[in-house]
Amino acid sequence: MRIRTDLALGDAATGIQTGTVSEPSVAASGSGLFVTGNWYATHSPDMGASWEFLDPFTELPADRGRFGCDQVVLRVGRLWVWLLQYEPPRAGQNNIQRLAVSSTGRPRSWRWWDLAPSDLVRSWDKVWFDFPDLGLTRRHLVLTTNVYDASDRWVRAVVVRWPRAGLTKAGPLPHEYWTTTTAGSLRPVAGAGAGGAGDTMWFGSTDVSSSSLRVFAWPDSSPSVTQWSVRVSPWDDSDYDSVGPAGGEWLSRADDRVTGAFRVGSRLGFAWSSGRRADRPHPFVRCAVIDESTLDVVAEPDLWSATGPWAYPALAPSVSGRVGMAAYFGERNLPALAVGALSGFPPRSGGAVPAWEMATVARSTHTPTDGKWGDYLTVRPHPSRRTSWVAAGATLQGGTNRRNIEPRVVVFST
């Protein structure tokens, strides 16, 4: 594993608006980067040599509520796509997810569309969106998000798709949606290249009670979503404790939401954080690879260690089809950012068993004051290097609070 670029983002890039639950996202063009996290956004026109800070609280109007937290960025064709989650303007009201696009990524260059729950169903007027992600197919930009009620109880998950062609045009952006009340925190698969995941968006969710993955497919050419339940090896969704050398904790927020998913050829992969179990002394990353035509599980290349926990995996294929990962590892139970790739993939009869080859990028010096980390990090295929990826993460340097968070952008390759 080769680390080609390791960029630490300073105060000028982040506006000193970092959080220990850092939730970083990154998008890359041939010459630029766009990076977000709690609660900053920043653009580099020269692959990190310089940065332009964008304040997500003020860059776009607060006419439908105050900016909240979650952000996702993606490169779609020649556009930077920026999704921002807002707070409800008043208690008991809807919030919005705001989809913004720009050809340059620079401040004051954005146009946008807003989506509230009541834009999908009029009676959804006292609920709010949370935990979004974006995926891409040949014809659509796809949003997955949870919906909560006024008492912060999960009520459903929603998938929305917009035509990619509409992103380049002014005026209203049409949408389609699908919803379920039986599976939450849906994660869309990442693909490689301009066509994203291809002609079908797949997404998945865990069901620990039945040791199953719930897998869904929404073809570009169809208005309907098909779903299946796929049995996988069991995992635990409770025992995530990881106490640091000074008694600090960093996994108190961890759970078994799918945080990484990919599609390569006819293979689908999903990864999530598991609590420890009898044969694995620390929390670890569960991973299942499925054949999309048969829905058979063809490999389960978990990532685990006898010396520390793994958590918060993000997955994406490179343009060449190799699967990359970004995740956190507890070195001496201090969160370290690591990246790597899956060897022996795709699995072949009689061939090597797929396994993760990981390299540590940066190590934290402390654990967060409140024990909270996560909820996700990001890895993308590099836009111009066929065997490389771009990842975003963070570590704590020199202290325990949000001012000690140091976001990082990493370019790595096999």
Coordinates of C-alpha atoms in Angstrom, one line a residue:
M1 CA 0.0 0.0 0.0
R2 CA 1.4 3.4 -1.0
I3 CA 0.4 6.7 0.5
R4 CA 0.9 9.2 -2.3
T5 CA -0.4 12.3 -0.6
D6 CA -1.3 13.0 3.1
L7 CA -2.7 16.5 3.7
A8 CA -3.5 17.8 7.2
L9 CA -6.1 20.6 7.0
G10 CA -5.3 23.6 9.2
D11 CA -7.5 26.3 10.7
A12 CA -7.5 28.4 7.5
A13 CA -9.0 25.4 5.6
T14 CA -11.6 24.5 8.3
G15 CA -12.4 27.9 9.7
I16 CA -11.8 26.4 13.2
Q17 CA -15.2 24.7 12.8
T18 CA -14.2 21.1 13.5
G19 CA -16.0 18.5 15.7
T20 CA -14.9 15.2 17.3
V21 CA -17.8 13.5 15.5
S22 CA -16.1 14.7 12.4
E23 CA -18.1 13.0 9.6
P24 CA -15.7 13.9 6.7
S25 CA -16.6 13.8 3.0
V26 CA -14.4 14.4 0.0
A27 CA -14.8 14.7 -3.8
A28 CA -12.0 15.1 -6.3
S29 CA -11.5 16.3 -9.9
G30 CA -8.4 16.0 -12.0
S31 CA -6.9 19.1 -10.3
G32 CA -9.1 20.0 -7.3
L33 CA -10.6 18.8 -4.0
F34 CA -13.7 19.6 -2.1
V35 CA -13.8 18.6 1.6
T36 CA -16.5 18.8 4.2
G37 CA -16.9 17.9 7.9
N38 CA -18.5 19.0 11.1
W39 CA -18.9 22.0 10.6
Y40 CA -16.8 23.3 7.7
A41 CA -16.4 23.1 3.9
T42 CA -13.3 23.9 1.9
H43 CA -12.2 23.8 -1.7
S44 CA -8.8 23.5 -3.2
P45 CA -8.2 24.3 -6.8
D46 CA -4.7 22.8 -6.7
M47 CA -5.0 19.4 -4.9
G48 CA -4.3 20.8 -1.5
A49 CA -1.6 23.4 -2.2
S50 CA -4.1 26.1 -1.2
W51 CA -7.6 26.2 0.3
E52 CA -10.7 28.4 0.2
F53 CA -12.9 28.1 3.2
L54 CA -16.7 27.9 2.7
D55 CA -18.8 28.4 5.8
P56 CA -21.8 26.1 5.5
F57 CA -23.7 28.3 8.0
T58 CA -23.5 31.3 5.7
E59 CA -22.5 30.2 2.2
L60 CA -26.2 29.4 1.4
P61 CA -29.3 31.2 2.8
A62 CA -30.8 30.1 6.1
D63 CA -34.3 30.8 4.8
R64 CA -35.5 27.3 5.6
G65 CA -33.7 26.7 8.9
R66 CA -30.1 26.9 10.2
F67 CA -27.4 24.6 8.8
G68 CA -27.1 21.6 11.1
C69 CA -24.3 19.0 10.6
D70 CA -24.3 16.2 8.0
Q71 CA -22.7 17.0 4.6
V72 CA -21.8 14.8 1.6
V73 CA -19.8 15.9 -1.5
L74 CA -19.5 14.1 -4.8
R75 CA -18.1 14.8 -8.2
V76 CA -20.8 14.3 -11.0
G77 CA -19.4 14.9 -14.5
R78 CA -18.0 18.4 -14.4
L79 CA -20.0 19.5 -11.4
W80 CA -19.2 19.6 -7.7
V81 CA -22.3 18.3 -5.8
W82 CA -22.8 19.4 -2.2
L83 CA -25.5 18.0 0.1
L84 CA -26.2 19.9 3.3
Q85 CA -28.5 18.9 6.2
Y86 CA -30.4 21.7 7.9
E87 CA -32.2 22.0 11.3
P88 CA -36.0 22.6 11.4
P89 CA -36.7 26.3 11.5
R90 CA -38.9 25.8 14.6
A91 CA -39.6 22.8 16.9
G92 CA -42.1 20.4 15.4
Q93 CA -41.4 21.5 11.8
N94 CA -39.6 19.8 8.9
N95 CA -36.0 20.2 8.1
I96 CA -34.5 20.1 4.6
Q97 CA -31.7 18.4 2.7
R98 CA -30.2 21.0 0.4
L99 CA -28.6 19.8 -2.9
A100 CA -26.2 22.4 -4.3
V101 CA -24.1 22.3 -7.5
S102 CA -21.2 24.3 -8.8
S103 CA -18.9 24.1 -11.8
T104 CA -16.0 25.6 -9.8
G105 CA -16.6 24.7 -6.2
R106 CA -15.7 28.2 -5.2
P107 CA -17.5 30.5 -2.7
R108 CA -20.7 32.1 -4.0
S109 CA -20.8 29.9 -7.1
W110 CA -23.6 27.6 -6.0
R111 CA -27.2 27.0 -7.1
W112 CA -29.4 24.6 -5.2
W113 CA -32.7 22.8 -4.7
D114 CA -34.3 22.0 -1.3
L115 CA -36.1 18.8 -0.3
A116 CA -38.3 18.6 2.8
P117 CA -40.2 15.4 3.9
S118 CA -43.5 17.1 3.1
D119 CA -42.2 17.6 -0.5
L120 CA -42.4 13.8 -0.8
V121 CA -45.6 13.2 1.1
R122 CA -47.7 16.1 2.2
S123 CA -48.7 14.5 5.6
W124 CA -45.0 14.2 6.5
D125 CA -45.1 17.6 8.1
K126 CA -43.6 17.0 11.6
V127 CA -40.6 14.8 10.8
W128 CA -37.0 15.4 9.8
F129 CA -34.3 14.0 7.6
D130 CA -31.0 12.7 9.1
F131 CA -27.9 10.6 8.1
P132 CA -27.8 11.2 4.4
D133 CA -25.6 9.7 1.7
L134 CA -25.3 10.1 -2.0
G135 CA -24.8 7.5 -4.8
L136 CA -24.5 7.7 -8.5
T137 CA -25.8 5.6 -11.5
R138 CA -25.6 6.3 -15.2
R139 CA -28.8 8.3 -15.2
H140 CA -29.4 9.3 -11.6
L141 CA -28.1 11.0 -8.5
V142 CA -29.4 9.0 -5.5
L143 CA -30.0 10.2 -1.9
T144 CA -30.6 7.8 1.0
T145 CA -31.7 9.3 4.3
N146 CA -33.5 8.4 7.6
V147 CA -36.7 10.1 8.7
Y148 CA -37.3 10.8 12.4
D149 CA -40.4 12.1 14.2
A150 CA -40.6 15.1 16.6
S151 CA -39.6 12.8 19.5
D152 CA -36.4 11.8 17.7
R153 CA -37.8 8.3 17.0
W154 CA -36.9 6.6 13.7
V155 CA -40.0 6.1 11.5
R156 CA -38.7 5.3 8.1
A157 CA -35.9 5.4 5.5
V158 CA -36.2 7.1 2.2
V159 CA -34.4 6.9 -1.2
V160 CA -34.7 9.8 -3.6
R161 CA -33.3 10.0 -7.1
W162 CA -32.9 13.0 -9.4
P163 CA -32.0 12.8 -13.1
R164 CA -28.3 13.6 -13.6
A165 CA -29.2 15.6 -16.7
G166 CA -31.3 18.0 -14.6
L167 CA -28.3 19.0 -12.4
T168 CA -26.9 21.1 -15.3
K169 CA -30.1 23.1 -15.8
A170 CA -31.8 26.0 -14.0
G171 CA -35.3 25.5 -12.8
P172 CA -37.1 22.8 -10.8
L173 CA -35.4 19.4 -10.4
P174 CA -37.8 16.5 -10.7
H175 CA -37.5 13.6 -8.3
E176 CA -38.8 10.1 -7.6
Y177 CA -38.8 8.5 -4.2
W178 CA -39.2 5.1 -2.4
T179 CA -39.6 4.5 1.3
T180 CA -39.5 1.6 3.8
T181 CA -40.5 1.3 7.4
T182 CA -38.6 -2.0 7.9
A183 CA -35.0 -1.1 7.2
G184 CA -33.0 2.0 8.2
S185 CA -29.8 3.8 7.4
L186 CA -29.7 2.5 3.9
R187 CA -26.2 2.8 2.2
P188 CA -25.9 3.1 -1.6
V189 CA -23.1 1.3 -3.3
A190 CA -20.2 3.2 -4.8
G191 CA -19.0 2.5 -8.3
A192 CA -16.0 3.6 -10.3
G193 CA -15.9 5.9 -13.3
A194 CA -18.4 8.4 -14.8
G195 CA -21.2 5.8 -14.7
G196 CA -21.0 5.3 -10.9
A197 CA -22.7 2.1 -9.9
G198 CA -23.9 1.4 -13.5
D199 CA -27.5 1.0 -14.6
T200 CA -28.9 0.0 -11.2
M201 CA -28.5 1.5 -7.7
W202 CA -28.1 -1.1 -5.0
F203 CA -28.3 -0.3 -1.3
G204 CA -28.2 -2.2 1.9
S205 CA -29.0 -2.3 5.6
T206 CA -28.3 -4.7 8.5
D207 CA -30.7 -6.8 10.5
V208 CA -28.8 -8.1 13.5
S209 CA -31.9 -10.0 14.8
S210 CA -31.8 -12.4 11.8
S211 CA -28.0 -12.1 11.0
S212 CA -29.1 -10.8 7.6
L213 CA -28.4 -8.1 5.1
R214 CA -31.4 -6.4 3.6
V215 CA -30.4 -5.7 0.0
F216 CA -32.3 -3.5 -2.4
A217 CA -32.1 -2.8 -6.2
W218 CA -33.6 0.2 -8.1
P219 CA -32.8 0.0 -11.8
D220 CA -32.5 3.3 -13.7
S221 CA -35.2 2.0 -16.1
S222 CA -37.8 1.0 -13.5
P223 CA -40.0 2.9 -11.1
S224 CA -39.9 0.0 -8.6
V225 CA -37.5 -1.2 -6.0
T226 CA -36.9 -4.9 -5.4
Q227 CA -35.6 -6.2 -2.0
W228 CA -34.2 -9.4 -0.6
S229 CA -32.9 -10.7 2.8
V230 CA -29.4 -12.4 2.6
R231 CA -28.2 -14.4 5.5
V232 CA -24.6 -13.7 6.6
S233 CA -22.4 -14.7 9.6
P234 CA -23.7 -13.3 12.9
W235 CA -22.3 -10.2 14.6
D236 CA -22.9 -8.2 17.8
D237 CA -24.5 -4.7 18.0
S238 CA -23.7 -3.9 21.6
D239 CA -20.2 -4.5 22.9
Y240 CA -18.2 -1.6 21.3
D241 CA -16.3 -0.4 24.3
S242 CA -12.7 0.5 23.6
V243 CA -11.0 2.2 26.5
G244 CA -7.8 4.1 25.8
P245 CA -4.6 4.1 27.9
A246 CA -5.7 7.1 30.0
G247 CA -9.2 5.6 30.5
G248 CA -10.6 7.4 27.4
E249 CA -13.3 6.0 25.2
W250 CA -14.0 6.7 21.5
L251 CA -16.5 4.1 20.4
S252 CA -19.5 5.0 22.6
R253 CA -21.4 6.2 19.5
A254 CA -20.7 3.1 17.3
D255 CA -23.4 0.8 15.9
D256 CA -24.0 -1.6 13.1
R257 CA -25.2 0.8 10.4
V258 CA -23.7 0.0 7.0
T259 CA -21.1 2.7 6.3
G260 CA -19.4 1.2 3.3
A261 CA -20.8 -0.4 0.1
F262 CA -19.5 -1.0 -3.4
R263 CA -20.4 -2.6 -6.8
V264 CA -17.7 -4.1 -9.0
G265 CA -18.9 -6.1 -12.0
S266 CA -21.5 -8.6 -10.6
R267 CA -20.2 -8.3 -7.0
L268 CA -21.8 -6.2 -4.2
G269 CA -20.0 -5.5 -1.0
F270 CA -21.2 -4.1 2.3
A271 CA -19.3 -3.3 5.5
W272 CA -20.2 -2.2 9.0
S273 CA -18.9 -2.0 12.6
S274 CA -19.5 -5.0 14.9
G275 CA -19.0 -5.3 18.6
R276 CA -16.6 -7.9 20.0
R277 CA -17.4 -11.5 20.1
A278 CA -15.9 -14.7 21.7
D279 CA -13.3 -15.2 19.0
R280 CA -12.5 -11.6 18.4
P281 CA -11.4 -9.6 21.5
H282 CA -12.1 -6.1 20.0
P283 CA -14.8 -4.5 17.9
F284 CA -14.2 -5.2 14.2
V285 CA -15.4 -4.5 10.7
R286 CA -17.9 -7.0 9.3
C287 CA -17.8 -7.3 5.5
A288 CA -19.9 -9.4 3.1
V289 CA -19.5 -9.8 -0.6
I290 CA -22.5 -11.0 -2.6
D291 CA -23.1 -12.2 -6.1
E292 CA -25.8 -9.9 -7.5
S293 CA -27.3 -12.4 -9.9
T294 CA -27.7 -15.3 -7.3
L295 CA -27.5 -13.2 -4.0
D296 CA -25.1 -15.9 -2.7
V297 CA -22.5 -14.8 -0.2
V298 CA -19.2 -15.4 -2.0
A299 CA -16.8 -14.0 0.7
E300 CA -16.8 -12.4 4.2
P301 CA -13.5 -10.6 4.4
D302 CA -13.9 -9.2 7.9
L303 CA -11.2 -6.8 9.2
W304 CA -10.2 -7.5 12.8
S305 CA -7.1 -7.5 15.1
A306 CA -6.1 -9.1 18.3
T307 CA -4.5 -5.8 19.5
G308 CA -7.2 -3.2 18.9
P309 CA -10.6 -2.3 17.4
W310 CA -11.6 -1.5 13.9
A311 CA -14.6 0.7 13.1
Y312 CA -16.4 3.0 10.7
P313 CA -15.4 1.5 7.4
A314 CA -15.9 3.3 4.1
L315 CA -15.6 1.4 0.7
A316 CA -15.2 2.3 -2.9
P317 CA -13.7 0.7 -6.0
S318 CA -10.8 2.2 -7.9
V319 CA -11.3 2.8 -11.7
S320 CA -9.4 -0.5 -12.2
G321 CA -11.9 -2.4 -10.0
R322 CA -9.8 -2.9 -6.9
V323 CA -11.8 -2.2 -3.7
G324 CA -10.4 0.4 -1.3
M325 CA -11.2 1.1 2.3
A326 CA -10.8 3.9 4.8
A327 CA -11.4 3.1 8.5
Y328 CA -10.4 3.8 12.0
F329 CA -8.1 1.5 14.1
G330 CA -7.5 1.7 17.8
E331 CA -3.7 1.8 18.2
R332 CA -3.3 1.5 21.9
N333 CA -7.0 2.2 21.7
L334 CA -6.4 5.7 20.4
P335 CA -8.2 6.3 17.1
A336 CA -5.9 6.1 14.1
L337 CA -6.8 6.7 10.4
A338 CA -6.0 3.8 8.1
V339 CA -6.5 3.1 4.4
G340 CA -6.0 0.0 2.4
A341 CA -7.3 -2.4 -0.3
L342 CA -8.9 -5.8 -0.6
S343 CA -6.5 -8.4 -2.0
G344 CA -7.7 -11.6 -3.7
F345 CA -10.7 -9.9 -5.1
P346 CA -12.9 -10.8 -6.9
P347 CA -12.9 -14.2 -5.1
R348 CA -12.2 -17.2 -7.4
S349 CA -12.6 -20.9 -6.8
G350 CA -9.3 -22.3 -5.5
G351 CA -7.8 -18.8 -5.3
A352 CA -6.7 -16.7 -2.4
V353 CA -9.2 -15.8 0.2
P354 CA -9.9 -12.0 0.0
A355 CA -8.2 -10.1 2.8
W356 CA -7.6 -6.4 3.7
E357 CA -4.1 -4.9 3.4
M358 CA -4.2 -1.8 5.6
A359 CA -1.7 1.0 6.3
T360 CA -1.9 3.6 9.1
V361 CA -1.9 7.2 7.9
A362 CA -2.1 9.2 11.2
R363 CA -2.4 8.4 14.9
S364 CA -4.3 10.4 17.5
T365 CA -2.6 11.5 20.7
H366 CA -5.8 11.5 22.7
T367 CA -9.4 10.2 22.9
P368 CA -12.3 12.6 22.7
T369 CA -13.6 14.1 25.9
D370 CA -17.1 12.8 25.5
G371 CA -16.1 9.4 24.0
K372 CA -17.9 10.1 20.7
W373 CA -16.3 9.5 17.3
G374 CA -17.7 8.7 13.8
D375 CA -20.3 8.5 12.4
Y376 CA -18.7 7.9 9.0
L377 CA -15.7 8.7 6.8
T378 CA -15.3 8.7 3.0
V379 CA -13.2 7.1 0.3
R380 CA -13.7 7.8 -3.5
P381 CA -12.0 6.4 -6.6
H382 CA -9.3 8.8 -7.8
P383 CA -10.5 10.5 -10.9
S384 CA -7.3 10.2 -13.0
R385 CA -5.2 7.4 -11.4
R386 CA -6.7 4.0 -12.2
T387 CA -5.3 2.2 -9.1
S388 CA -5.7 5.0 -6.6
W389 CA -8.3 6.4 -4.2
V390 CA -8.9 9.7 -2.3
A391 CA -10.0 9.4 1.4
A392 CA -11.0 11.9 4.1
G393 CA -10.7 11.3 7.8
A394 CA -9.5 12.9 11.0
T395 CA -7.4 12.4 14.2
L396 CA -7.0 14.2 17.5
Q397 CA -3.7 16.0 18.0
G398 CA -2.5 17.5 21.3
G399 CA -5.8 17.5 23.2
T400 CA -9.3 16.0 23.6
N401 CA -11.8 18.5 22.3
R402 CA -13.0 19.6 18.9
R403 CA -10.3 22.2 18.5
N404 CA -7.8 19.4 18.5
I405 CA -9.4 17.6 15.5
E406 CA -7.1 17.5 12.5
P407 CA -8.9 16.6 9.3
R408 CA -6.8 14.8 6.6
V409 CA -7.1 14.1 2.9
V410 CA -5.2 11.0 1.7
V411 CA -4.4 9.8 -1.8
F412 CA -3.3 6.2 -1.7
S413 CA -2.8 3.4 -4.3
T414 CA -1.8 -0.2 -4.7

